[in-house]
Amino acid sequence: MKKKSTLKQEGRGYEVFQVFNNLFFALVLFITAYPIYYVLIASFSSPSGLAVNYGFIWLPIKPFTLEAYRRVITYRPVILGFKNTFIILVAGLALNMVMTSIGAYFLSLKNVMFSRVIGMLILFTMYFGGGLIPSYLNVRSLGMLNTYWALIIPGALSTYNMLILRSAFAGVPASLVEAATIDGAKHFTILRRVMLPLTGSTLAVLVLYYGVGHWNAWFSASIYLQDTTKYPLALVLRNILIKSQDAEMRQGDAGNEQGFTDLIKYALIVVSTFPILCLYPFLQRFFVKGVMIGALKG
Amino acid sequence: MAQSFSKRFKKDMRLNWSAYLLVLPVLLYYAIFCYKPMYGIIISFKDFSLRKGIVGSEWVGLVYYKDFFSSYYFLRLLKNTVVISAASIAVGFPIPIIFALLLNEVRSRAYKRTVQTVSYMPHFISIVVICALIRLFTANHSLLTTFFSYFGYDDRYDMLNYKEYFVPIYVLSNVWQNTGWNCIIYLSALAGIDMELYEAARIDGANRWKQTLHVTLPGIANTVILLFVLRLGSIMSVGFEKIILLYNEGVYETADVISSYTYRRGLVKGDYAYSAAIGLFNSVINVIFVLTANRASNRLAGVGLF
């Protein structure tokens, strides 16, 4: 609105700038989107064709093949990876939300004697911790090695997310809480019946944040799990994409074709990442909202 | 005083016992997974073995610290950590600001929104996949090596095998992944600037450039200062995930940072005590930097973390 009214006054210089600015963002769009597009078209190109035409390509190289996809989605570790990630995601998220809610609720209480001290002890852990080795030894001494628990319980709570939710709780009108108290509601009821229903959009943001965290987590699995059938998808991806442990998938004639290793990687990236990328434009506003809450808090 | 405390305490317990009961799992979580590992740091002063445990292992004092500070790796790790951080800040910090300023000038709302949606996208790709893409595209005879071969690069070689390319690859891939996302905060700061200020500037005869200089930039200055100072506070903490997914032995000289060395020495080689010592050293440095940054931002921007 502002810009339209001023168009005429800005002069030629600004018009030239506008043209270059639009061109600049066209270049930005290309640089951002092309690698993603490349992965997609490469994933069903002819492997030997891809090995020869290794520069920029605009369309998939014929003859098209779905062989890489067939091998990826029938590869046992990948299937197990999806299953394990699903288990960890559901159990982890449930625990995350319960812990975050009760923690945030407690910290939002004003007339509780120790809430300030506890709040400071919690805040301290954001800036100082035992570090990698003591944390690893701790999980080990708790007997969690090689169990899903090692991937769920140590990450049960993120202090940062809890503080985001606490500010949302603090925004709930005190009169509502008072009214509930007069009706005889105890803390648990106030949390469940007053706080949570009124902070739905913040909760949605936190579900997304925790969810993405679980989906992408590979490191703790790599240090805590030995049993490969328990590996989450992200760790399976690490093993195939980074460590190139793909020998089993390359058996047979098609698998020996030059360039097939890369093809498997592209197909695997598509299978693991594109569902999220397709979902994300619909969830975008929640993520953006999350950035804003975090920033306001900071 | 003591009496009034015990009175208050009793009253608090009578009224709020259910709140304490409710929060108990959270307190246990922090005790077991945050404070207990802090206690575990004492292994860095002990000749720790898994068999003897934390309590049973013998004290050795500052042996590991002395070892680390006098080792060949110490200066190299310090240098690499600072170089990677400084390069990330020098390149990665101003770009989202410029990006936001330019995007703010785009007239077509649809175009602006398209650029935003597309440029946020890489942020949602997991670090493993990002590093896989980097490896695929910088390998010999691949997308980026072909592109750079137009500028004289020999595309028969993997770029990640050159120690001088590690930092640029690390930094620029971060720019690719995070610029769009990082500019959200600036776009909202820009949207928060009072329109009447622009109106007033125009009446005073300021052109678009002058308006940017005298209204827009001062309008986002506080956000910029705050974020910059806080970013400086994390200069000594370079995460190891991306590093260990990208590096190889041939490029340790420029790629190995404190956190990746802690990981390798501790979890790959099993030198728990030595590695815990390096970890504590790094944590302490980080805390000092964050506290300093916080003070600076309180002074400069009037806001801080605490």
XYZ file of C-alpha atoms in Angstrom:
604
model
C 0.000 0.000 0.000
C 2.712 2.335 1.090
C 4.752 1.493 -1.964
C 2.021 2.123 -4.512
C 1.412 5.661 -3.364
C 5.086 6.473 -3.686
C 5.801 4.846 -7.039
C 5.816 8.042 -9.003
C 8.005 9.980 -6.613
C 10.839 7.491 -6.492
C 12.232 8.204 -9.927
C 14.070 6.160 -12.526
C 16.862 5.007 -10.274
C 14.466 3.192 -8.044
C 12.705 1.614 -11.031
C 16.014 0.217 -12.280
C 16.708 -1.070 -8.777
C 13.331 -2.812 -8.764
C 14.152 -4.670 -11.974
C 17.520 -5.840 -10.645
C 16.023 -6.707 -7.285
C 13.409 -8.928 -8.919
C 16.083 -10.556 -11.048
C 18.195 -11.111 -7.959
C 15.399 -12.988 -6.251
C 14.809 -15.017 -9.397
C 18.433 -16.113 -9.026
C 17.862 -16.845 -5.331
C 14.855 -18.983 -6.231
C 16.933 -20.878 -8.757
C 19.858 -21.474 -6.401
C 17.535 -22.689 -3.664
C 15.208 -24.818 -5.717
C 17.486 -26.282 -8.370
C 19.448 -28.677 -6.111
C 16.156 -30.022 -4.768
C 14.761 -30.340 -8.283
C 17.998 -31.996 -9.394
C 17.651 -34.692 -6.725
C 14.135 -35.397 -7.910
C 14.943 -35.746 -11.609
C 18.216 -37.560 -10.986
C 16.445 -40.152 -8.864
C 14.755 -41.735 -11.851
C 17.267 -40.959 -14.559
C 19.287 -43.633 -16.290
C 22.243 -44.286 -13.960
C 24.849 -44.572 -16.687
C 23.350 -41.527 -18.408
C 23.713 -39.604 -15.176
C 27.302 -40.751 -14.781
C 28.145 -39.205 -18.166
C 26.019 -36.036 -18.005
C 27.220 -34.902 -14.649
C 26.688 -31.159 -15.007
C 23.429 -29.252 -15.065
C 20.475 -31.250 -16.347
C 16.985 -29.915 -16.822
C 14.985 -33.099 -17.387
C 15.467 -36.712 -16.291
C 17.867 -38.614 -18.530
C 16.238 -41.402 -20.523
C 15.649 -44.295 -20.245
C 13.780 -43.618 -16.997
C 14.068 -46.200 -14.288
C 12.301 -46.819 -11.009
C 14.782 -49.533 -10.084
C 16.460 -47.368 -7.417
C 13.090 -46.668 -5.782
C 12.178 -50.351 -5.903
C 15.392 -51.243 -4.103
C 15.137 -48.447 -1.578
C 11.577 -49.151 -0.480
C 12.125 -52.897 -0.297
C 15.416 -52.564 1.582
C 14.861 -53.955 5.059
C 16.832 -51.356 7.071
C 14.854 -48.573 5.389
C 11.515 -50.200 6.224
C 12.669 -50.876 9.773
C 13.967 -47.307 9.938
C 10.532 -45.922 9.159
C 9.002 -48.221 11.765
C 11.542 -47.317 14.456
C 11.296 -43.606 13.744
C 7.528 -43.882 14.003
C 7.739 -45.586 17.404
C 10.267 -43.088 18.734
C 8.326 -40.167 17.291
C 4.989 -41.132 18.837
C 6.329 -42.163 22.234
C 8.816 -39.291 22.328
C 6.243 -36.666 21.369
C 3.758 -37.859 23.976
C 6.414 -37.660 26.682
C 7.702 -34.304 25.383
C 4.292 -32.678 25.529
C 3.413 -33.991 28.983
C 6.753 -32.962 30.482
C 6.805 -29.573 28.755
C 3.258 -28.780 29.878
C 3.727 -29.618 33.529
C 7.106 -27.894 33.670
C 5.803 -24.764 31.972
C 2.745 -24.726 34.203
C 4.817 -24.922 37.352
C 7.136 -22.154 36.205
C 4.152 -19.940 35.386
C 2.850 -20.151 38.970
C 3.457 -17.001 40.948
C 2.539 -17.844 44.507
C 4.553 -20.994 44.877
C 7.508 -20.725 47.200
C 10.186 -22.573 45.269
C 9.181 -21.798 41.699
C 11.823 -19.068 41.393
C 14.658 -21.196 42.711
C 13.612 -24.121 40.551
C 13.299 -21.796 37.573
C 16.866 -20.613 38.084
C 18.201 -24.140 38.451
C 16.478 -25.025 35.194
C 17.709 -21.915 33.396
C 21.260 -22.702 34.461
C 21.165 -25.957 32.466
C 20.621 -23.969 29.264
C 24.107 -22.531 29.565
C 26.067 -25.220 31.295
C 25.899 -28.987 31.178
C 27.929 -32.111 31.716
C 28.819 -32.357 28.063
C 28.962 -35.250 25.661
C 30.953 -37.837 27.599
C 29.375 -37.521 31.062
C 25.933 -37.589 29.405
C 26.831 -40.698 27.473
C 28.170 -42.408 30.596
C 25.017 -41.398 32.451
C 22.730 -43.051 29.890
C 25.012 -46.038 29.926
C 24.926 -46.347 33.715
C 21.129 -46.176 33.638
C 21.147 -49.342 31.567
C 19.503 -47.693 28.589
C 22.102 -48.694 26.014
C 20.606 -50.421 23.016
C 17.021 -49.532 23.925
C 14.549 -47.052 22.451
C 14.502 -45.394 25.883
C 17.961 -43.958 25.242
C 16.470 -41.995 22.338
C 13.325 -40.920 24.158
C 14.022 -40.183 27.822
C 17.236 -38.106 27.740
C 15.475 -35.773 25.291
C 12.160 -35.785 27.156
C 12.262 -32.050 27.592
C 13.708 -28.995 25.921
C 14.149 -26.077 28.282
C 13.801 -23.632 25.431
C 10.428 -25.057 24.384
C 9.281 -25.123 27.978
C 10.039 -21.414 28.322
C 8.064 -20.709 25.138
C 5.067 -22.506 26.611
C 5.516 -20.772 29.937
C 5.129 -17.383 28.274
C 1.984 -18.632 26.543
C 0.611 -19.763 29.919
C 1.538 -16.424 31.447
C -0.646 -14.810 28.793
C -3.770 -16.652 29.970
C -5.996 -14.143 31.830
C -5.592 -14.508 35.600
C -9.363 -14.091 36.022
C -9.972 -17.437 34.293
C -7.578 -19.198 36.648
C -9.208 -17.504 39.653
C -12.673 -18.492 38.513
C -11.538 -22.107 38.171
C -9.910 -21.988 41.613
C -13.119 -20.705 43.165
C -14.926 -23.608 41.511
C -12.561 -25.854 43.435
C -10.190 -26.767 40.614
C -6.749 -28.048 41.634
C -3.514 -27.456 39.698
C -3.883 -30.472 37.464
C -7.418 -29.485 36.484
C -6.391 -25.890 35.809
C -3.590 -27.080 33.548
C -5.825 -29.511 31.683
C -9.040 -27.511 31.501
C -7.851 -23.900 31.361
C -4.219 -23.608 30.228
C -3.921 -26.260 27.544
C -7.178 -25.478 25.663
C -6.234 -21.794 25.533
C -2.705 -22.264 24.191
C -3.455 -24.630 21.310
C -1.448 -22.803 18.657
C 1.678 -22.688 20.803
C 1.263 -26.393 21.543
C 1.028 -27.018 17.792
C 4.317 -25.164 17.301
C 5.976 -27.279 19.970
C 4.646 -30.528 18.485
C 6.257 -29.498 15.201
C 9.552 -28.543 16.814
C 9.822 -31.739 18.813
C 8.556 -33.781 15.857
C 11.181 -32.448 13.467
C 13.792 -33.063 16.151
C 12.849 -36.741 16.457
C 12.580 -37.187 12.707
C 16.093 -35.836 12.121
C 17.868 -37.285 15.161
C 20.633 -39.684 14.208
C 23.502 -38.977 16.567
C 22.179 -40.388 19.837
C 21.047 -43.493 17.977
C 24.558 -43.878 16.580
C 26.156 -43.847 20.033
C 23.475 -45.645 22.063
C 22.274 -48.423 19.765
C 24.189 -51.493 18.629
C 21.258 -53.514 17.321
C 20.828 -52.377 13.706
C 17.184 -53.468 13.633
C 16.459 -50.667 16.099
C 18.028 -47.915 13.993
C 15.765 -44.969 13.231
C 15.499 -43.773 9.656
C 17.894 -40.857 10.163
C 20.689 -43.226 11.203
C 19.949 -45.574 8.290
C 20.244 -42.513 6.058
C 23.594 -41.645 7.619
C 24.895 -45.155 6.989
C 23.815 -45.270 3.356
C 24.230 -41.630 2.312
C 27.378 -40.723 4.212
C 29.107 -44.043 4.888
C 27.965 -45.598 1.601
C 26.914 -48.863 3.238
C 24.806 -49.803 0.251
C 26.383 -53.053 -0.948
C 23.235 -55.083 -0.331
C 21.193 -52.735 -2.454
C 23.569 -52.941 -5.397
C 23.344 -56.669 -6.030
C 22.480 -57.902 -9.508
C 23.097 -56.464 -12.963
C 21.178 -53.221 -12.540
C 22.992 -52.570 -9.286
C 26.383 -52.862 -10.915
C 25.594 -50.263 -13.527
C 27.829 -47.225 -13.342
C 26.182 -44.429 -11.392
C 23.678 -46.667 -9.648
C 25.133 -45.888 -6.211
C 24.275 -42.233 -6.657
C 20.853 -43.138 -7.967
C 20.093 -45.074 -4.796
C 21.127 -42.074 -2.741
C 18.924 -39.697 -4.710
C 15.941 -42.034 -4.450
C 16.502 -42.432 -0.728
C 16.665 -38.670 -0.233
C 13.410 -38.277 -2.137
C 11.683 -41.001 -0.126
C 12.853 -39.635 3.229
C 12.717 -35.895 2.638
C 10.054 -35.043 0.074
C 7.084 -36.054 2.257
C 8.249 -33.393 4.727
C 8.927 -30.789 2.053
C 5.456 -31.326 0.589
C 3.829 -31.076 3.996
C 5.808 -28.072 5.068
C 4.122 -25.220 3.099
C 0.917 -26.059 4.965
C 2.675 -25.969 8.327
C 4.871 -23.004 7.495
C 2.883 -20.458 9.475
C 3.241 -22.547 12.652
C 6.991 -22.715 12.257
C 7.208 -19.000 11.560
C 5.045 -18.332 14.601
C 7.524 -20.392 16.611
C 10.402 -18.155 15.547
C 8.431 -15.116 16.593
C 7.533 -16.456 20.041
C 11.122 -17.496 20.614
C 12.340 -14.058 19.586
C 9.864 -12.151 21.740
C 10.879 -14.227 24.695
C 14.584 -13.646 24.086
C 13.232 -15.717 60.735
C 13.662 -19.473 60.896
C 10.223 -19.830 62.378
C 8.596 -17.657 59.749
C 10.348 -19.670 57.080
C 9.038 -22.938 58.448
C 5.593 -21.377 58.772
C 5.668 -20.164 55.200
C 6.983 -23.514 54.118
C 4.146 -25.373 55.829
C 1.568 -23.051 54.355
C 3.111 -23.433 50.905
C 3.068 -27.204 51.194
C -0.541 -27.223 52.329
C -1.669 -25.031 49.455
C 0.589 -26.182 46.659
C 1.513 -29.783 47.361
C -0.297 -30.818 44.213
C 1.791 -28.414 42.133
C 4.997 -29.953 43.482
C 3.656 -33.428 42.884
C 2.762 -32.461 39.334
C 6.204 -31.063 38.562
C 8.066 -33.958 40.192
C 8.806 -35.798 36.903
C 10.333 -32.605 35.495
C 12.510 -32.130 38.584
C 13.647 -35.742 38.369
C 14.439 -35.237 34.700
C 16.668 -32.259 35.418
C 18.308 -34.019 38.345
C 19.086 -37.185 36.400
C 19.819 -35.877 32.921
C 21.291 -32.436 33.600
C 22.745 -32.280 37.106
C 23.974 -35.840 37.367
C 26.114 -35.488 34.204
C 27.515 -32.279 35.705
C 28.636 -34.355 38.673
C 30.011 -36.842 36.136
C 32.493 -34.202 34.975
C 34.697 -35.179 37.935
C 35.900 -38.139 35.873
C 38.078 -35.610 34.058
C 40.135 -35.432 37.271
C 40.249 -39.210 37.689
C 41.886 -42.174 36.086
C 38.453 -43.286 34.991
C 37.598 -46.795 33.950
C 34.125 -48.180 33.290
C 34.840 -51.122 35.561
C 35.693 -49.008 38.633
C 33.022 -46.396 37.992
C 33.002 -42.690 38.805
C 33.455 -43.064 42.569
C 35.882 -45.953 42.479
C 38.389 -44.501 40.020
C 41.500 -42.850 41.436
C 42.094 -39.109 41.442
C 44.822 -37.887 39.125
C 44.382 -34.134 39.387
C 44.910 -32.014 36.330
C 46.820 -34.549 34.265
C 44.395 -34.573 31.331
C 44.101 -30.813 31.265
C 47.874 -30.407 31.191
C 48.074 -33.064 28.506
C 45.482 -31.364 26.375
C 46.836 -27.836 26.714
C 50.334 -28.965 25.798
C 49.245 -31.284 23.001
C 49.770 -30.615 19.328
C 45.992 -30.578 18.821
C 45.130 -27.841 21.286
C 46.071 -24.827 19.161
C 44.822 -26.442 15.981
C 41.391 -27.142 17.470
C 41.199 -23.682 18.953
C 42.172 -22.116 15.647
C 39.736 -24.215 13.593
C 36.867 -23.548 15.967
C 37.452 -19.808 15.864
C 38.016 -19.743 12.090
C 34.851 -21.703 11.308
C 32.812 -19.603 13.719
C 34.251 -16.307 12.550
C 33.730 -17.208 8.891
C 30.160 -18.305 9.650
C 29.483 -14.989 11.359
C 31.270 -12.826 8.775
C 29.338 -14.394 5.902
C 26.255 -15.844 7.517
C 25.294 -12.912 9.690
C 24.993 -9.993 7.239
C 23.439 -11.986 4.392
C 19.997 -12.524 5.978
C 19.858 -8.807 6.844
C 20.602 -7.757 3.273
C 18.215 -10.423 2.036
C 15.424 -9.108 4.272
C 16.059 -5.482 3.264
C 15.897 -6.380 -0.425
C 12.888 -8.642 -0.015
C 11.126 -5.815 1.770
C 11.397 -3.767 -1.440
C 9.733 -6.397 -3.631
C 6.370 -5.007 -4.732
C 4.491 -8.105 -5.818
C 3.117 -9.819 -2.738
C 2.781 -13.137 -4.541
C 6.427 -13.026 -5.641
C 7.561 -12.086 -2.169
C 5.615 -14.946 -0.665
C 6.971 -17.416 -3.217
C 10.540 -16.362 -2.434
C 9.869 -16.769 1.285
C 8.258 -20.198 1.003
C 10.982 -21.551 -1.263
C 13.868 -20.054 0.678
C 12.600 -21.448 4.011
C 12.467 -24.930 2.533
C 16.106 -26.059 2.939
C 15.798 -25.324 6.651
C 13.581 -28.410 6.953
C 16.013 -30.790 5.309
C 17.804 -32.853 7.925
C 21.500 -32.339 8.515
C 22.271 -35.864 7.309
C 20.575 -35.212 3.973
C 22.173 -31.774 3.665
C 25.602 -33.303 4.151
C 24.754 -36.094 1.707
C 23.829 -33.448 -0.873
C 27.067 -31.581 -0.232
C 29.035 -34.805 -0.690
C 27.147 -35.743 -3.865
C 27.459 -32.312 -5.449
C 31.119 -31.723 -4.578
C 32.324 -35.186 -5.578
C 34.391 -35.605 -8.731
C 32.365 -35.155 -11.913
C 29.262 -33.850 -10.241
C 27.052 -30.802 -10.231
C 29.126 -28.235 -8.352
C 32.544 -29.479 -9.424
C 31.356 -29.152 -13.030
C 30.161 -25.633 -12.325
C 33.478 -24.682 -10.737
C 35.381 -26.296 -13.583
C 34.199 -23.359 -15.733
C 36.341 -21.260 -13.406
C 39.383 -23.467 -13.566
C 38.679 -26.172 -10.961
C 39.887 -29.638 -11.930
C 36.662 -31.616 -11.684
C 38.351 -34.993 -11.468
C 38.827 -34.449 -7.728
C 36.466 -34.325 -4.759
C 36.312 -30.850 -3.276
C 35.949 -32.200 0.256
C 39.408 -33.709 0.024
C 41.018 -30.271 -0.101
C 41.681 -28.814 3.311
C 41.399 -25.259 1.997
C 37.838 -25.828 0.735
C 36.362 -27.264 3.912
C 35.527 -23.982 5.602
C 33.995 -22.359 2.489
C 31.894 -25.470 1.850
C 30.780 -25.572 5.465
C 29.914 -21.882 5.589
C 28.282 -21.512 2.175
C 26.126 -24.595 2.608
C 24.892 -23.076 5.864
C 24.076 -19.907 3.958
C 22.156 -21.958 1.406
C 20.259 -23.793 4.100
C 19.489 -21.028 6.570
C 19.438 -17.602 4.939
C 15.710 -17.646 4.192
C 14.850 -18.867 7.637
C 17.176 -16.474 9.435
C 15.658 -13.474 7.733
C 12.191 -14.099 9.232
C 13.172 -12.217 12.343
C 14.397 -9.207 10.352
C 11.321 -9.188 8.128
C 9.148 -8.941 11.194
C 11.327 -6.179 12.626
C 10.924 -4.358 9.304
C 7.166 -4.843 9.380
C 7.149 -3.305 12.846
C 8.572 0.035 11.748
C 6.056 2.840 12.037
C 4.759 3.854 8.583
C 4.452 7.458 9.702
C 8.233 7.669 9.969
C 8.473 6.966 6.228
C 5.747 9.509 5.564
C 7.612 12.138 7.554
C 10.891 11.331 5.830
C 9.222 11.690 2.428
C 7.791 15.049 3.336
C 11.297 16.102 4.274
C 12.339 15.118 0.765
C 14.108 11.824 1.500
C 14.291 9.450 -1.448
C 14.059 5.687 -1.151
C 17.742 5.287 -0.365
C 17.704 8.028 2.252
C 14.623 6.453 3.806
C 16.449 3.154 4.064
C 19.421 4.869 5.635
C 17.563 7.026 8.131
C 14.385 5.102 8.907
C 14.744 1.427 8.023
C 18.223 0.768 9.359
C 17.732 2.549 12.692
C 14.417 0.699 12.919
C 16.058 -2.717 12.921
C 19.304 -1.697 14.622
C 18.349 -3.078 18.026
C 17.379 -6.465 16.613
C 20.627 -6.596 14.661
C 22.801 -5.645 17.640
C 21.084 -8.111 19.939
C 21.388 -11.018 17.520
C 24.967 -10.127 16.643
C 26.127 -9.975 20.229
C 24.402 -13.236 21.084
C 25.938 -14.864 18.021
C 29.364 -13.698 19.178
C 28.636 -15.323 22.505
C 28.483 -18.726 20.838
C 31.725 -18.255 18.918
C 33.477 -21.138 20.680
C 30.663 -23.626 20.239
C 30.738 -25.165 16.805
C 28.461 -28.217 16.758
C 30.070 -31.469 15.724
C 27.243 -33.069 13.731
C 27.833 -31.318 10.438
C 31.599 -31.486 10.903
C 31.752 -35.236 11.460
C 29.346 -35.863 8.578
C 31.562 -33.905 6.185
C 35.181 -34.274 7.189
C 37.717 -37.016 6.565
C 41.186 -37.658 7.937
C 42.794 -35.747 5.089
C 41.211 -32.454 6.109
C 41.401 -32.643 9.920
C 43.972 -29.871 9.742
C 41.259 -27.313 8.937
C 38.073 -29.198 9.766
C 38.567 -30.699 13.197
C 37.030 -28.515 15.927
C 36.922 -28.890 19.705
C 33.549 -30.650 19.727
C 34.391 -33.099 16.937
C 37.678 -33.959 18.635
C 35.850 -34.506 21.926
C 33.535 -36.897 20.126
C 36.326 -38.776 18.374
C 38.626 -38.984 21.345
C 35.851 -39.920 23.777
C 33.335 -42.045 21.966
C 35.374 -43.466 19.103
C 38.643 -44.051 20.986
C 37.114 -44.465 24.456
C 39.332 -41.965 26.317
C 36.419 -40.891 28.489
C 38.294 -38.908 31.127
C 40.509 -37.042 28.664
C 37.538 -36.211 26.508
C 35.461 -35.057 29.474
C 38.308 -32.685 30.333
C 38.187 -31.142 26.856
C 34.416 -30.937 27.145
C 34.605 -29.076 30.446
C 37.201 -26.699 29.043
C 34.887 -25.921 26.133
C 31.793 -25.528 28.344
C 33.560 -23.105 30.645
C 34.762 -21.005 27.724
C 31.258 -20.999 26.280
C 29.722 -19.826 29.544
C 32.248 -17.005 29.798
C 31.485 -15.888 26.254
C 27.719 -16.038 26.740
C 27.892 -14.057 29.977
C 30.088 -11.437 28.339
C 27.794 -11.254 25.322
C 24.784 -10.902 27.551
C 26.331 -8.012 29.416
C 27.293 -6.354 26.163
C 23.818 -6.685 24.705
C 22.227 -5.337 27.871
C 24.464 -2.337 27.561
C 24.166 -1.777 23.797
C 20.621 -2.799 22.986
C 19.036 -2.552 26.405
C 17.934 -6.188 26.226
C 19.640 -9.465 26.935
C 18.995 -13.081 27.702
C 18.859 -12.524 31.423
